[in-house]
Every structure is written in structure tokens, then in C-alpha cells.
PDB file of C-alpha atoms and ligand atoms in Angstrom:
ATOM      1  CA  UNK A  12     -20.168 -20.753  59.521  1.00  0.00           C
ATOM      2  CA  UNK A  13     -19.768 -23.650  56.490  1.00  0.00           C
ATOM      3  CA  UNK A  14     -22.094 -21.939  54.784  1.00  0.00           C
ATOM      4  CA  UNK A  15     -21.426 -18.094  54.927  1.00  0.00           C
ATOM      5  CA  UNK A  16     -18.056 -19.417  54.041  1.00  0.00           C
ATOM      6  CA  UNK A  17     -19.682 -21.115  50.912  1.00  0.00           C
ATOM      7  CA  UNK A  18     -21.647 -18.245  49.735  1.00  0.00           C
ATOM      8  CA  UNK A  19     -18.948 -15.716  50.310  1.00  0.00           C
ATOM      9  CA  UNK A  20     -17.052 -18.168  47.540  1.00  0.00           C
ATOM     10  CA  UNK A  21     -19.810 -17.974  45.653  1.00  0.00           C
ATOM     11  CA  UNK A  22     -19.936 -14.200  45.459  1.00  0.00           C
ATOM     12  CA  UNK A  23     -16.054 -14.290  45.232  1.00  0.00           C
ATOM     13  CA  UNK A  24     -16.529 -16.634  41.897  1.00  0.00           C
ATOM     14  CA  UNK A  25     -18.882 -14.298  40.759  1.00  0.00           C
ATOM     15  CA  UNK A  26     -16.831 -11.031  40.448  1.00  0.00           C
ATOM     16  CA  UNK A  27     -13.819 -12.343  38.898  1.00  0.00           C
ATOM     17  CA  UNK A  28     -16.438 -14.031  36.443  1.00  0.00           C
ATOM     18  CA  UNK A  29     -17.737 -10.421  35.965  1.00  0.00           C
ATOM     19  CA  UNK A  30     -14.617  -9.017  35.836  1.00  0.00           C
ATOM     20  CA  UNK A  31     -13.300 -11.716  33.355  1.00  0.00           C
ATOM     21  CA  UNK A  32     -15.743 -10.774  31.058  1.00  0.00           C
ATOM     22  CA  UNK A  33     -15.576  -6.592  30.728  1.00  0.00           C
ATOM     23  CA  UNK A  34     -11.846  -7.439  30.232  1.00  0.00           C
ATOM     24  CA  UNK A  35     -13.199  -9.695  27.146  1.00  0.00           C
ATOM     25  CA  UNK A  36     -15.565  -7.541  26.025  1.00  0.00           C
ATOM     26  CA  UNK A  37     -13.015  -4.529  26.104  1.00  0.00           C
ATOM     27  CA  UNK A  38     -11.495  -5.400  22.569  1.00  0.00           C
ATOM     28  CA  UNK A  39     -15.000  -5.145  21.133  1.00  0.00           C
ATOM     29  CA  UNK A  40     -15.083  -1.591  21.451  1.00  0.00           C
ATOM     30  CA  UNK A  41     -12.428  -1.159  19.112  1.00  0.00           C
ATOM     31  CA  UNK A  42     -12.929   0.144  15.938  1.00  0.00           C
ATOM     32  CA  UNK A  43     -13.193  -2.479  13.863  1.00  0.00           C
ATOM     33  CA  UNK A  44     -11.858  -0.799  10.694  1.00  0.00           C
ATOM     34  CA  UNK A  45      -8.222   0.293  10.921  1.00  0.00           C
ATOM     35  CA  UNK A  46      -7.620   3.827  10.680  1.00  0.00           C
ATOM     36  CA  UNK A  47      -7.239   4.764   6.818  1.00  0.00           C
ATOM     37  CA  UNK A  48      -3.385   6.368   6.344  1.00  0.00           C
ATOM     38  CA  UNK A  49      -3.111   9.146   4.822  1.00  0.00           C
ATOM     39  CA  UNK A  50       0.019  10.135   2.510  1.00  0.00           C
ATOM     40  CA  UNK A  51       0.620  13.699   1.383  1.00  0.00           C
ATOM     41  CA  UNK A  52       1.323  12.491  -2.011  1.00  0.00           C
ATOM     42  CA  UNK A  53      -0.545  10.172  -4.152  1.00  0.00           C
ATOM     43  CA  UNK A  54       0.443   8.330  -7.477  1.00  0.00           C
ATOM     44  CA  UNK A  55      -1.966   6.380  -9.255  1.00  0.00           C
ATOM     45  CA  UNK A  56      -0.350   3.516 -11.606  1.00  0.00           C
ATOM     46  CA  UNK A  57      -2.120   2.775 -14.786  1.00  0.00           C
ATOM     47  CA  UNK A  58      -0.945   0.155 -17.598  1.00  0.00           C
ATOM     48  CA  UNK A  59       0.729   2.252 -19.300  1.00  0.00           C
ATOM     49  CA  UNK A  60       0.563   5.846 -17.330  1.00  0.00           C
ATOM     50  CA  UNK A  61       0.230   7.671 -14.240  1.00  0.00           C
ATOM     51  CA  UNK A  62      -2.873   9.641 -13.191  1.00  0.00           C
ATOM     52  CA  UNK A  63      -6.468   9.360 -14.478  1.00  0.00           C
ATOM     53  CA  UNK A  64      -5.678   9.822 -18.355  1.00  0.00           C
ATOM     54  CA  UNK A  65      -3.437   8.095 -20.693  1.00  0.00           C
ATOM     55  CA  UNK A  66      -1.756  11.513 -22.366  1.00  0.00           C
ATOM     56  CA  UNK A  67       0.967  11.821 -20.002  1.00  0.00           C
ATOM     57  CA  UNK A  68       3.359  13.107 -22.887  1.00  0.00           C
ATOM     58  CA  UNK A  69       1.467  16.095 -23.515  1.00  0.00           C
ATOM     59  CA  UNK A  70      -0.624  16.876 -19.697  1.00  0.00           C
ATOM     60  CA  UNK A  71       1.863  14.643 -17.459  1.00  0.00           C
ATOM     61  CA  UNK A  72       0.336  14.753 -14.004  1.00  0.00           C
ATOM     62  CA  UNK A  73       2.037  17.172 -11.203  1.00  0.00           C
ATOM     63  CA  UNK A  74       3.172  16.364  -7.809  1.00  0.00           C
ATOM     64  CA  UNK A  75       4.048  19.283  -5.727  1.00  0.00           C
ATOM     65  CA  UNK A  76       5.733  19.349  -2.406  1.00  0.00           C
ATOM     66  CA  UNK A  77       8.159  21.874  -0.833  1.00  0.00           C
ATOM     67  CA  UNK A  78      12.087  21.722  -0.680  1.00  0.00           C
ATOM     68  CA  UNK A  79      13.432  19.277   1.458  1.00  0.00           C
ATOM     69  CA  UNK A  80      10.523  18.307   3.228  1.00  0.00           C
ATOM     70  CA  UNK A  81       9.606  15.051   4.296  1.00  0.00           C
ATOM     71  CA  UNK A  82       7.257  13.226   1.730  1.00  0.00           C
ATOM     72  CA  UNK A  83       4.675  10.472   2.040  1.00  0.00           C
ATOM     73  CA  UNK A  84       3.846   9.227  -0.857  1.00  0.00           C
ATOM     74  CA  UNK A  85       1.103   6.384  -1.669  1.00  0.00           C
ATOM     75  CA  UNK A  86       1.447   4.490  -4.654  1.00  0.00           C
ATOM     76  CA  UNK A  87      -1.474   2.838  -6.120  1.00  0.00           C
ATOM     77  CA  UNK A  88      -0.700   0.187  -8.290  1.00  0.00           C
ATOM     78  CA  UNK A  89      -4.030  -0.283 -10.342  1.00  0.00           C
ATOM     79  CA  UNK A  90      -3.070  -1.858 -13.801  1.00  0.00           C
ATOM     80  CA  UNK A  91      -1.622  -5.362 -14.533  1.00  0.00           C
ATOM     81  CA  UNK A  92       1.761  -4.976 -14.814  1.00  0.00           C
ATOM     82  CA  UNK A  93       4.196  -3.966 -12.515  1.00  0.00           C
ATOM     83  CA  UNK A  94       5.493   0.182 -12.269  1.00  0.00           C
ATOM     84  CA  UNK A  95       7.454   2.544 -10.359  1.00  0.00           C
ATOM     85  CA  UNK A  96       8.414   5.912  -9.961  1.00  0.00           C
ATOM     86  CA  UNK A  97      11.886   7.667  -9.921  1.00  0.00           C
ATOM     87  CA  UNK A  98      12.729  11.121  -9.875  1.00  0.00           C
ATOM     88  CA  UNK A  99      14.587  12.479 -12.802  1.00  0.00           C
ATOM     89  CA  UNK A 100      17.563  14.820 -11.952  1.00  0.00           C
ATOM     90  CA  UNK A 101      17.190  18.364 -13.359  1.00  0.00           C
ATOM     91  CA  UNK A 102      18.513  18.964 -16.904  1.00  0.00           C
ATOM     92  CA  UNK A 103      19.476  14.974 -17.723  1.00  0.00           C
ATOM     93  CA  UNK A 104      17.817  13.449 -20.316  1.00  0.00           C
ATOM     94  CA  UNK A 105      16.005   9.885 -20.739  1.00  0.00           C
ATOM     95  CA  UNK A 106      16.956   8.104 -24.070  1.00  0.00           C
ATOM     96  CA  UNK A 107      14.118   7.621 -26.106  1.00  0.00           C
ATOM     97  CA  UNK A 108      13.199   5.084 -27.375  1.00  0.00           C
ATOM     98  CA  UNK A 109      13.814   4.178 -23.624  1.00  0.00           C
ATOM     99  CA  UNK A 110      14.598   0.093 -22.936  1.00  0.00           C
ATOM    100  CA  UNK A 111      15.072   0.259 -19.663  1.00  0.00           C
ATOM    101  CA  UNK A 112      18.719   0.212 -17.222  1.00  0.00           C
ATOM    102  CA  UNK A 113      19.988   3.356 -19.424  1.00  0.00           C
ATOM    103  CA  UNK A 114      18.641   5.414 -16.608  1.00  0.00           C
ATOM    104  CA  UNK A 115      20.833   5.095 -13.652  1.00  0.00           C
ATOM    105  CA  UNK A 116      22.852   8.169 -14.319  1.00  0.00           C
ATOM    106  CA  UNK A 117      20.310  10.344 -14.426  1.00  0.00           C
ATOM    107  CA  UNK A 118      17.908   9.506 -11.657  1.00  0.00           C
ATOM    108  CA  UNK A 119      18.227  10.829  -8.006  1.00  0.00           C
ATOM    109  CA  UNK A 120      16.478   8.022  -6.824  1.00  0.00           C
ATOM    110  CA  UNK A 121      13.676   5.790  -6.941  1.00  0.00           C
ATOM    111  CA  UNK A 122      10.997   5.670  -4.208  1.00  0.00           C
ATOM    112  CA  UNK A 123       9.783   2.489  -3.530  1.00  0.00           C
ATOM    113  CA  UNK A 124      11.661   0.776  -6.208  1.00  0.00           C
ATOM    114  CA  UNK A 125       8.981  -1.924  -7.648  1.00  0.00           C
ATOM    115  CA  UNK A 126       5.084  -1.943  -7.333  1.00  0.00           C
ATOM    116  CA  UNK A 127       3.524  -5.580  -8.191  1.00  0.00           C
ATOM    117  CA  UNK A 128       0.385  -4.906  -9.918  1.00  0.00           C
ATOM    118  CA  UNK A 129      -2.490  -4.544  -7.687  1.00  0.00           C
ATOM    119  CA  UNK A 130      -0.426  -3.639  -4.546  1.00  0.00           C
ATOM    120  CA  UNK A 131      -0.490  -0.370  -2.902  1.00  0.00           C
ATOM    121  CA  UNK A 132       2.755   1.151  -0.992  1.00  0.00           C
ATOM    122  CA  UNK A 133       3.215   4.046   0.785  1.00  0.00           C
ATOM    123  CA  UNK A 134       6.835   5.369   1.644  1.00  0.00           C
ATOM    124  CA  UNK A 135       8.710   8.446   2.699  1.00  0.00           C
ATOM    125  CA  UNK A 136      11.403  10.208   1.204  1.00  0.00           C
ATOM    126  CA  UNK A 137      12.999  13.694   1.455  1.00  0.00           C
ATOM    127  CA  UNK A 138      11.860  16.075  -1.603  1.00  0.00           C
ATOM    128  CA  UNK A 139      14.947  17.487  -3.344  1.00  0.00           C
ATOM    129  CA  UNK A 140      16.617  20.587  -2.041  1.00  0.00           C
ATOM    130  CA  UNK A 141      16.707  22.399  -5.302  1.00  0.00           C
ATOM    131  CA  UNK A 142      13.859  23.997  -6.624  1.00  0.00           C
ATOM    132  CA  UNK A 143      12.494  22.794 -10.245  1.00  0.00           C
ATOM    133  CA  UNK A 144      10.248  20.511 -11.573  1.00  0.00           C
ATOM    134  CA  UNK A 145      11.616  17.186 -12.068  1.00  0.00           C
ATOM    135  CA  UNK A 146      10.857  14.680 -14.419  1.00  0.00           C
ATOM    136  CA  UNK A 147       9.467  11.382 -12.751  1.00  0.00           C
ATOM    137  CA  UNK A 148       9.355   8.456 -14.915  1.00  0.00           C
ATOM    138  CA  UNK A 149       8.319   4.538 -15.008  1.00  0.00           C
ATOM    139  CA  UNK A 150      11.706   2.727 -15.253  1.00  0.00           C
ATOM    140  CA  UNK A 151      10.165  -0.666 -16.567  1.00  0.00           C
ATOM    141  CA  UNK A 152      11.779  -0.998 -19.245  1.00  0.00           C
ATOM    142  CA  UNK A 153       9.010   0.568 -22.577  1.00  0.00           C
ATOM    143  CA  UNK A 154       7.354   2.795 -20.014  1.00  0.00           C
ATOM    144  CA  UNK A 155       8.624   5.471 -20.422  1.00  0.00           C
ATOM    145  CA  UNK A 156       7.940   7.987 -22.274  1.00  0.00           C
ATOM    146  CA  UNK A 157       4.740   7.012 -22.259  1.00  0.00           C
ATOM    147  CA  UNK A 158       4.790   6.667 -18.476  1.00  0.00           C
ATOM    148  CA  UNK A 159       5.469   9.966 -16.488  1.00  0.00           C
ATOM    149  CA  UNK A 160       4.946  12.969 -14.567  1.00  0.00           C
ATOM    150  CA  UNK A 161       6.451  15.933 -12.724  1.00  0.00           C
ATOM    151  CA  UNK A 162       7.915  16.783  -9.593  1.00  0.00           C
ATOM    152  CA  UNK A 163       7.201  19.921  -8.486  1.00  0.00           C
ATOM    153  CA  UNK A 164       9.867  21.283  -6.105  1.00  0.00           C
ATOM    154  CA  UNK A 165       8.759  24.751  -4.928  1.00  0.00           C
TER     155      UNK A 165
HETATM  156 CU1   CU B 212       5.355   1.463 -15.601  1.00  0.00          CU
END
């Protein structure tokens, strides 16, 4: 009787051992990489422009999205200094040569405010309700115009 009561401890010991280790091993199975997001937007950040080529002035790159919609938007910091990018409202102008500050009346907003070089950010915000293309600009002060794109509201 000692000993079936010994072995049936024994067996006992041995499935919660067992048992202990598929919860352990659970984890494992995991992917290991998280899951990439995905934004519907993307900016890249250059020092000093946005896109792939340094002409914004004269082939600024387009963003399009649809009125009112909710926008996610990655920005990819990938120069040295810091950027950002703020939507122009239609028909206001940007003072050139632009120092930076002179701006607030004529943005609708910023997204994201500041971008420290070599960070990436992804946010959300509602694409204007009025149809146009906007004028998106780099508010650090000497970015602009040298520094900017368009919004394309359809
Ligand atoms: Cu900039």
C-alpha cells in the first residue's frame, strides 16, 4: 500500500512536470518577429526634402487620400536633422525666404509635430473635408521651400 501510494506520487509529479513544460514551451511558438504595421500613407524625411529626390520645388512628392477619411501616416525620419510635416491650408501662402514660426496662420495642423532624426512615427489624423491639394511643408525653420509636398484631397 506504501508503495502504490509512492509511485502514484511519482506519476502525479510527473504530469504537472509535463504539463509545466508545454505551458513553457507555448511562448516559443510565437512569432518571433512582431507583425510589421502598415500605414496607408508614407513620408520619407530626407536632409533637406521629402521623397526619394531632392527637387521637391519643381516634382514635390504627392500624397493622396480621400475626404475626411481616417489617415495613417508613417513618417520615416532618414536624414540627420530633425523634420516634420504640416498641412498647408488652401490658398495661404508660406513667406519665403521662410525662418520658421511665420507659419501658424496658415497651417491646419501638423501631424506628428517633431521627428528626431533617425526615428520613425506613425500617427492618424482625419484628411481635410475640402477637396484640393494642399501644400505640406517642413516647418524647421530653412526647410521650407526646399522641403515639401502635396496633399491630395480627392
Ligand atoms: Cu525638415
Amino acid at each position: 500500500m506504501h508503495r502504490l501510494t509512492w509511485i502514484l506520487g511519482i506519476v502525479a509529479l510527473l504530469v504537472v512536470a509535463a504539463c509545466g513544460g508545454s505551458e513553457n514551451s507555448a511562448p516559443a511558438a510565437e512569432p518571433a518577429v512582431p507583425a510589421v504595421e502598415s500605414a496607408d500613407l508614407r513620408v520619407d524625411m530626407h536632409d533637406i526634402y521629402f521623397g526619394e529626390q531632392a527637387n521637391n520645388m519643381d516634382n514635390p512628392p504627392v500624397w493622396t487620400v480621400t475626404a475626411g477619411e481616417d489617415v495613417s501616416i508613417e513618417l520615416a525620419n532618414l536624414g540627420n536633422l530633425e523634420h516634420n510635416w504640416a498641412v498647408v491650408k488652401l490658398g495661404e501662402e508660406v513667406p519665403v525666404p521662410y525662418v520658421g514660426g511665420e507659419e501658424q496662420e496658415a497651417l491646419l495642423y501638423y501631424v506628428g509635430d517633431i521627428v528626431p532624426a533617425g526615428s520613425t512615427e506613425i500617427h492618424t489624423f482625419t484628411a481635410p473635408a475640402e477637396i484640393g491639394e494642399y501644400l505640406v511643408i517642413c516647418t524647421v525653420p530653412g526647410h521650407y521651400p526646399a522641403m515639401q509636398g502635396r496633399l491630395e484631397v480627392q
